[in-house]
Short mmCIF file of N, CA and C in Angstrom, two decimals:
data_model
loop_
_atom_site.label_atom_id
_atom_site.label_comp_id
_atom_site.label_asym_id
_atom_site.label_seq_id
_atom_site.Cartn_x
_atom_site.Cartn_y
_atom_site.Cartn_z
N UNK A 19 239.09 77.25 114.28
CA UNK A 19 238.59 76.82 112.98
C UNK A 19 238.13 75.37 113.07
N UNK A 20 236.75 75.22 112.56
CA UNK A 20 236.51 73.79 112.80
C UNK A 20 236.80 72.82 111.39
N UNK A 21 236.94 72.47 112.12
CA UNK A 21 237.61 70.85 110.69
C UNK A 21 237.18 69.39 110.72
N UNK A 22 236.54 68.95 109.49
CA UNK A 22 236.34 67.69 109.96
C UNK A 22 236.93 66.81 108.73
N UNK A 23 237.82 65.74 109.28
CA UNK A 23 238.14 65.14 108.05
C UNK A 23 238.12 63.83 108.27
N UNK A 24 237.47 63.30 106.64
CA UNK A 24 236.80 61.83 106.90
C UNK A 24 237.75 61.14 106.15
N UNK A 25 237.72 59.84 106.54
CA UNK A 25 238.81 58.67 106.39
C UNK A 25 237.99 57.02 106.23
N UNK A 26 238.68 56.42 105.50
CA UNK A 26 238.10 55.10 105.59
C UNK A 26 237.68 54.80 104.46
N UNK A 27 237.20 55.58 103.22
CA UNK A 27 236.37 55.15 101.98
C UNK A 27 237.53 54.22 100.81
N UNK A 28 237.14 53.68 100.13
CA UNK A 28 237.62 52.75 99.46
C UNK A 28 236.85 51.73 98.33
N UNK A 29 237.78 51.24 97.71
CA UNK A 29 236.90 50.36 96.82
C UNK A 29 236.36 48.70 97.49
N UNK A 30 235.18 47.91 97.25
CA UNK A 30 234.87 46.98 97.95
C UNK A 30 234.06 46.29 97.02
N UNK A 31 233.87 45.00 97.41
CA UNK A 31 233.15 44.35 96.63
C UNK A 31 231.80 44.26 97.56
N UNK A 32 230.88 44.14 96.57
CA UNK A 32 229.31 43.51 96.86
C UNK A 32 229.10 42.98 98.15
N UNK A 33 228.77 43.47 99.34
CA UNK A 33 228.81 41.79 100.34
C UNK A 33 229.67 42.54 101.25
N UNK A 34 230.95 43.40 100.84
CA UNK A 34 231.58 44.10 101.71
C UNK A 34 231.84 45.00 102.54
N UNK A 35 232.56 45.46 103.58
CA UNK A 35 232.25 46.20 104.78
C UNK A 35 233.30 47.40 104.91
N UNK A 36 233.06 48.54 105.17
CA UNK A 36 234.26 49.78 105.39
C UNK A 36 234.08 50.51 106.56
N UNK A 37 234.73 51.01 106.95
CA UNK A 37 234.37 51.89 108.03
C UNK A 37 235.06 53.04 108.03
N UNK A 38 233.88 54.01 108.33
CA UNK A 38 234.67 55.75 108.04
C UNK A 38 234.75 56.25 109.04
N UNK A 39 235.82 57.07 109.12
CA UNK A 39 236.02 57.89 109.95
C UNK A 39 235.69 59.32 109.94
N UNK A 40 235.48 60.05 110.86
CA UNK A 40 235.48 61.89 110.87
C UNK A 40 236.28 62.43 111.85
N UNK A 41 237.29 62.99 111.72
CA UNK A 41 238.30 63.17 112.74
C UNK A 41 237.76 64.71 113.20
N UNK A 42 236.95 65.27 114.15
CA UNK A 42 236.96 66.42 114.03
C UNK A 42 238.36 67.59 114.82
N UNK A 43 238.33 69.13 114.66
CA UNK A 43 239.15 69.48 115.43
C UNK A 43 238.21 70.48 115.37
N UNK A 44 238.63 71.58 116.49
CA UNK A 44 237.68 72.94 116.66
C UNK A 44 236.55 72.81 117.08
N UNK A 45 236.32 71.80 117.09
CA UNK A 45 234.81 71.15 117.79
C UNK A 45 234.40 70.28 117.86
N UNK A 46 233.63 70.37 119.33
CA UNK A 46 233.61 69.12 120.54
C UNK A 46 231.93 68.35 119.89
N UNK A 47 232.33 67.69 119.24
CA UNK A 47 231.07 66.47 119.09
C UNK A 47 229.95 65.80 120.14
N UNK A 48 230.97 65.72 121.11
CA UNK A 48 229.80 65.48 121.78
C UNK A 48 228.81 66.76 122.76
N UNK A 49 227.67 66.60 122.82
CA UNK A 49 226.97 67.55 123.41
C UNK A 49 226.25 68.17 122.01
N UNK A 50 226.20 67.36 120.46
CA UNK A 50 225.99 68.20 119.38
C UNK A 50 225.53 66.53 118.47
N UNK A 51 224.81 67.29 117.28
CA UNK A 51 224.09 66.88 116.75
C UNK A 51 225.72 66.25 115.10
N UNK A 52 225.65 64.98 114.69
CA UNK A 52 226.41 64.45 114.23
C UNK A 52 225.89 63.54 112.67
N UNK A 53 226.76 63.84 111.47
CA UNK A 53 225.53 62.49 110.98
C UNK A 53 226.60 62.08 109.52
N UNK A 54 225.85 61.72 109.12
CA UNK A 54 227.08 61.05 107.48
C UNK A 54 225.81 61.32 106.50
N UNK A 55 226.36 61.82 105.33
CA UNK A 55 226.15 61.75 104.10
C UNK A 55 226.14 61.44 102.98
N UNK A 56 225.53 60.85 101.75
CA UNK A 56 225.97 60.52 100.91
C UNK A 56 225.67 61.24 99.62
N UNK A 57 226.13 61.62 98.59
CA UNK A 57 225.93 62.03 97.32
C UNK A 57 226.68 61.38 96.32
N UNK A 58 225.66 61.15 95.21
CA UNK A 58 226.18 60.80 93.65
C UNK A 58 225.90 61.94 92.59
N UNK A 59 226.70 61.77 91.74
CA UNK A 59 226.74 62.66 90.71
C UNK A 59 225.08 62.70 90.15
N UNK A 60 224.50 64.10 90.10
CA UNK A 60 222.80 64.20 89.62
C UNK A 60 222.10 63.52 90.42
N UNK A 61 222.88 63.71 91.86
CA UNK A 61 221.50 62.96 92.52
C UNK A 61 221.47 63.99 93.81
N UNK A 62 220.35 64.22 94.45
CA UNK A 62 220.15 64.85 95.75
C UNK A 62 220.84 64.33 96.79
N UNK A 63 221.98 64.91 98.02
CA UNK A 63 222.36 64.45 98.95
C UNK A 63 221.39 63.90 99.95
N UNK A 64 222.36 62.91 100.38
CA UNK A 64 220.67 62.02 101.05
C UNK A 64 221.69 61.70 102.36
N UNK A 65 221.02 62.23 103.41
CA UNK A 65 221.38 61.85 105.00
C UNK A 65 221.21 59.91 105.43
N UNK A 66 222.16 59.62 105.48
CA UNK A 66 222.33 58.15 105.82
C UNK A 66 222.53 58.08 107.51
N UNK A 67 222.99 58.55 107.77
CA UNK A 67 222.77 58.70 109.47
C UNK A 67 222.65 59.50 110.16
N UNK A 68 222.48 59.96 111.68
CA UNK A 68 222.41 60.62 112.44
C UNK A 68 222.66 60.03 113.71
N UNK A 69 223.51 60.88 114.96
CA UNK A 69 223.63 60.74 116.41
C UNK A 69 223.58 61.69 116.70
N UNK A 70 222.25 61.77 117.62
CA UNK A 70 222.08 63.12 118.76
C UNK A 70 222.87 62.79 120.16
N UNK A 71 223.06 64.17 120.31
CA UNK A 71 223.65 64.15 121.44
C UNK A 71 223.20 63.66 122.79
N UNK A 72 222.15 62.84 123.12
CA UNK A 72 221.85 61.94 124.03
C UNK A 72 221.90 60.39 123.65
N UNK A 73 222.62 60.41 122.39
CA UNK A 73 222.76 59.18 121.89
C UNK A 73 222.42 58.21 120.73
N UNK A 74 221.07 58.86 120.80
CA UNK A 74 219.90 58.55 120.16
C UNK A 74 220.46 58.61 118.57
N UNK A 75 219.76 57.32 117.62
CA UNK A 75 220.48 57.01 116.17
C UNK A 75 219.36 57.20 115.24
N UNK A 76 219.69 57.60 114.11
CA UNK A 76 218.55 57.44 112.95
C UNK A 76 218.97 57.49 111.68
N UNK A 77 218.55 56.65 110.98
CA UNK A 77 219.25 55.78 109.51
C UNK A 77 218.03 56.21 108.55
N UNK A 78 218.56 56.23 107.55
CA UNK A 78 217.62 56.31 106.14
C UNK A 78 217.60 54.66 105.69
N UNK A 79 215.77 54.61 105.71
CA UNK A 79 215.71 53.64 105.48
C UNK A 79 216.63 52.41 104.31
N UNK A 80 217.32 52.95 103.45
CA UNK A 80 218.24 52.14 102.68
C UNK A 80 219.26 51.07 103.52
N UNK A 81 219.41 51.89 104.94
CA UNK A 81 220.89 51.52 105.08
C UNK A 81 220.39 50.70 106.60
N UNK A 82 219.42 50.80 106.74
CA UNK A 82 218.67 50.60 108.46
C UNK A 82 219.22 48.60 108.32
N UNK A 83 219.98 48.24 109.19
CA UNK A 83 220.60 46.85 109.55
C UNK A 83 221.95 46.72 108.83
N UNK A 84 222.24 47.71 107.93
CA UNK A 84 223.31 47.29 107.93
C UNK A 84 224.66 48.17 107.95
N UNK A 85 223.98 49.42 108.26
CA UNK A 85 224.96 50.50 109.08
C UNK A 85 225.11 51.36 110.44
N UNK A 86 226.48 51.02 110.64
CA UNK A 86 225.84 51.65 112.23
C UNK A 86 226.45 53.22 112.67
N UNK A 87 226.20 53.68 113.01
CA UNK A 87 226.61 55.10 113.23
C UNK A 87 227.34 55.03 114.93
N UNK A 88 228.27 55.74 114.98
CA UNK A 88 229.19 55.73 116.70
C UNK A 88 229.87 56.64 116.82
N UNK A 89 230.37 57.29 117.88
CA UNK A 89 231.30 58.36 118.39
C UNK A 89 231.82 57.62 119.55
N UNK A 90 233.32 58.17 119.33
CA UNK A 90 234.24 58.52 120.57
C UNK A 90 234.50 59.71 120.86
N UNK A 91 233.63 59.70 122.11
CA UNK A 91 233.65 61.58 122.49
C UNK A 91 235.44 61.49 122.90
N UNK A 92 236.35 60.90 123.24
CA UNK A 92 237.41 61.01 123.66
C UNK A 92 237.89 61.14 122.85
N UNK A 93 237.88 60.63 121.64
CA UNK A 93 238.79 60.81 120.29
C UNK A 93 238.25 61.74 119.60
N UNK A 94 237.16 62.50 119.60
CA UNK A 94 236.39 63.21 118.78
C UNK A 94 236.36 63.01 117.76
N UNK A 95 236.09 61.44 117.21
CA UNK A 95 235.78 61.09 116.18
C UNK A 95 234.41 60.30 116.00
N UNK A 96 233.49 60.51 114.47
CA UNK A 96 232.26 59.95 114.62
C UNK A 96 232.93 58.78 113.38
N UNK A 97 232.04 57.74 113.48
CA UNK A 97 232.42 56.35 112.70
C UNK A 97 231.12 56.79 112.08
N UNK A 98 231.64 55.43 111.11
CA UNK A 98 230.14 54.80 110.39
C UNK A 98 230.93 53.52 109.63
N UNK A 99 229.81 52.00 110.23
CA UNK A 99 230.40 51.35 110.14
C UNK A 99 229.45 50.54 109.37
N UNK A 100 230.03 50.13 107.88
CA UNK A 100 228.98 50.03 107.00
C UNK A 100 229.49 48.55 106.48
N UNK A 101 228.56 47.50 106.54
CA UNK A 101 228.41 45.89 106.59
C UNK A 101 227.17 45.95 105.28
N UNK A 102 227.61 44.61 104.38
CA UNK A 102 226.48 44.17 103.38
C UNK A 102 226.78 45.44 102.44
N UNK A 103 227.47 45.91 102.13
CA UNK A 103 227.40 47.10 101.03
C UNK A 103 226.91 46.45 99.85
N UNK A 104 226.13 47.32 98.63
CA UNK A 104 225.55 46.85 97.49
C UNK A 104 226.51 48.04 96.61
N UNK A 105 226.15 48.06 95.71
CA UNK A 105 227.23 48.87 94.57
C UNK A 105 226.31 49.90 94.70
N UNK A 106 224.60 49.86 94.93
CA UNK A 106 224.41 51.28 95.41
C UNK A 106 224.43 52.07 96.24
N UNK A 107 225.01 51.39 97.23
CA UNK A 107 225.50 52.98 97.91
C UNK A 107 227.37 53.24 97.60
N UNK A 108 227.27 53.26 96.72
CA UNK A 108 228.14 54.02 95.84
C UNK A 108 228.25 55.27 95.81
N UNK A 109 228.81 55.87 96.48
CA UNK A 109 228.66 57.29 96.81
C UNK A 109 230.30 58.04 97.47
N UNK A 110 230.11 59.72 97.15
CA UNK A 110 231.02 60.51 97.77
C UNK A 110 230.17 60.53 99.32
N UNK A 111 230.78 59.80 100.52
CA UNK A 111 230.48 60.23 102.14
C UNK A 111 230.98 61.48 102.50
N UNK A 112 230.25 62.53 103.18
CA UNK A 112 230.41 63.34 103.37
C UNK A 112 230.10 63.30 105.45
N UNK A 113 230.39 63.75 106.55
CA UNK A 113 230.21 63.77 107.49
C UNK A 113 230.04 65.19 108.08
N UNK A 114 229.19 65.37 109.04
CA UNK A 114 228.64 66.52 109.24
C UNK A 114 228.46 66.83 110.61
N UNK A 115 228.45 68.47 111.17
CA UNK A 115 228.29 68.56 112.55
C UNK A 115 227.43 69.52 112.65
N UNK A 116 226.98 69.56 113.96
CA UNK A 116 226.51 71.26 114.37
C UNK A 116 225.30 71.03 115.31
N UNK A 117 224.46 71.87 115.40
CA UNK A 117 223.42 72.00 117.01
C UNK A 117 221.94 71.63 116.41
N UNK A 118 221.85 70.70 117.46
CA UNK A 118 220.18 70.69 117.72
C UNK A 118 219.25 71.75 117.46
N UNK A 119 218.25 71.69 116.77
CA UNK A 119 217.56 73.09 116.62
C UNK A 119 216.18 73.29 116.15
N UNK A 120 215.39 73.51 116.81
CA UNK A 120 214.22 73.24 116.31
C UNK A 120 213.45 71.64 115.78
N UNK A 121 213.60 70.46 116.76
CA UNK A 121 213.52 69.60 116.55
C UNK A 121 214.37 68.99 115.29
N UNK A 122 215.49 69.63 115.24
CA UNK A 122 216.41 68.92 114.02
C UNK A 122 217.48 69.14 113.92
N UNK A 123 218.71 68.43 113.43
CA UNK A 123 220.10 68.96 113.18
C UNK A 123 220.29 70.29 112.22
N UNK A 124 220.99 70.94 113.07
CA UNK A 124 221.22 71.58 111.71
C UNK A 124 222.53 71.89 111.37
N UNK A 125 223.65 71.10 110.31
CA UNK A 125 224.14 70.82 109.62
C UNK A 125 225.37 72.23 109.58
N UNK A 126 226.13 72.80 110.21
CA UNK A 126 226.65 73.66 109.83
C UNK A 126 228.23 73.76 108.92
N UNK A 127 228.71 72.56 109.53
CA UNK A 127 230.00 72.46 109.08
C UNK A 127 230.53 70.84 108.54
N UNK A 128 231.24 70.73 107.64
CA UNK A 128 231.15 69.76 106.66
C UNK A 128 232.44 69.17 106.33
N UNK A 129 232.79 67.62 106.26
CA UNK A 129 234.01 67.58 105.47
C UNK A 129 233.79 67.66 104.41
N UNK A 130 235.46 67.14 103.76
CA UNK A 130 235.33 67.00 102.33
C UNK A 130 234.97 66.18 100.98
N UNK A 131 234.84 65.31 102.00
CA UNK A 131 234.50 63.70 101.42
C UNK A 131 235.06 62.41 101.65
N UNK A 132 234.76 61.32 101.50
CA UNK A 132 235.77 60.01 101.02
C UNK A 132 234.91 59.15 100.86
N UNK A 133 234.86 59.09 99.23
CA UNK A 133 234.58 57.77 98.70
C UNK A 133 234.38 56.95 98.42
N UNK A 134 233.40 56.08 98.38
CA UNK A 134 233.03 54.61 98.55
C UNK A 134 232.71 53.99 97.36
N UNK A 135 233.26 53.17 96.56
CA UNK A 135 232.68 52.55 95.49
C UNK A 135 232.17 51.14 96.11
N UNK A 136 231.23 50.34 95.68
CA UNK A 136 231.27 49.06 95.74
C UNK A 136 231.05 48.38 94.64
N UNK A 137 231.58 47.31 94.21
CA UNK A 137 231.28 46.68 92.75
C UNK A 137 230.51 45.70 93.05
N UNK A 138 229.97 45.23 91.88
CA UNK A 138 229.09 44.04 91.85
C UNK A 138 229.98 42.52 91.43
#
């Protein structure tokens, strides 16, 4: 059974920095397509990062300098390490796995969330 559970979200001020975790189990991250999510209430989930499995990173432009996306294939955990937060990305993080496919991730299995407020 695969499982992924994310860690790290919290409340922060303007200016401030968090870092999340995705602990996966049941499946091996590396060799696979990896990424973080964000959603707000009435709003479309919007992909904030990505790591392919040769390494390779890609950010939605919102977040490009001041978040970084990482894995420890030994720990089988993916980060996201998020510097300069604004109160909008205010969001439920969601983290995500699954296979390369057709020039794209495709998204199969999901945590449950954690949290991020930032205030102004």
């Amino acid at each position: 059974q695969v499982r992924l559970v994310e860690s790290g979200g919290g409340s922060v001020q303007s200016g401030g920095s968090l870092r999340l975790s995705c602990a996966a189990s049941g499946y091996t991250i590396n060799n696979s397509c990896m990424g973080w999510f964000r959603q707000t209430p009435g709003k479309e989930r919007e992909r904030v990062a990505t790591i392919y499995s040769d390494g390779s990173t890609n950010y939605a432009d919102s977040v490009k300098g001041r978040f970084t996306i990482s894995q420890d294939n030994a720990a089988n955990t993916l980060y996201l390490q998020m510097n300069s937060l604004k109160p909008e990305d205010t969001a439920m993080f969601y983290c995500a796995a699954g296979p390369y496919y057709f020039a794209d991730c495709v998204f199969r299995y999901w945590g449950q969330g954690t949290q991020v407020t930032v205030s102004s």
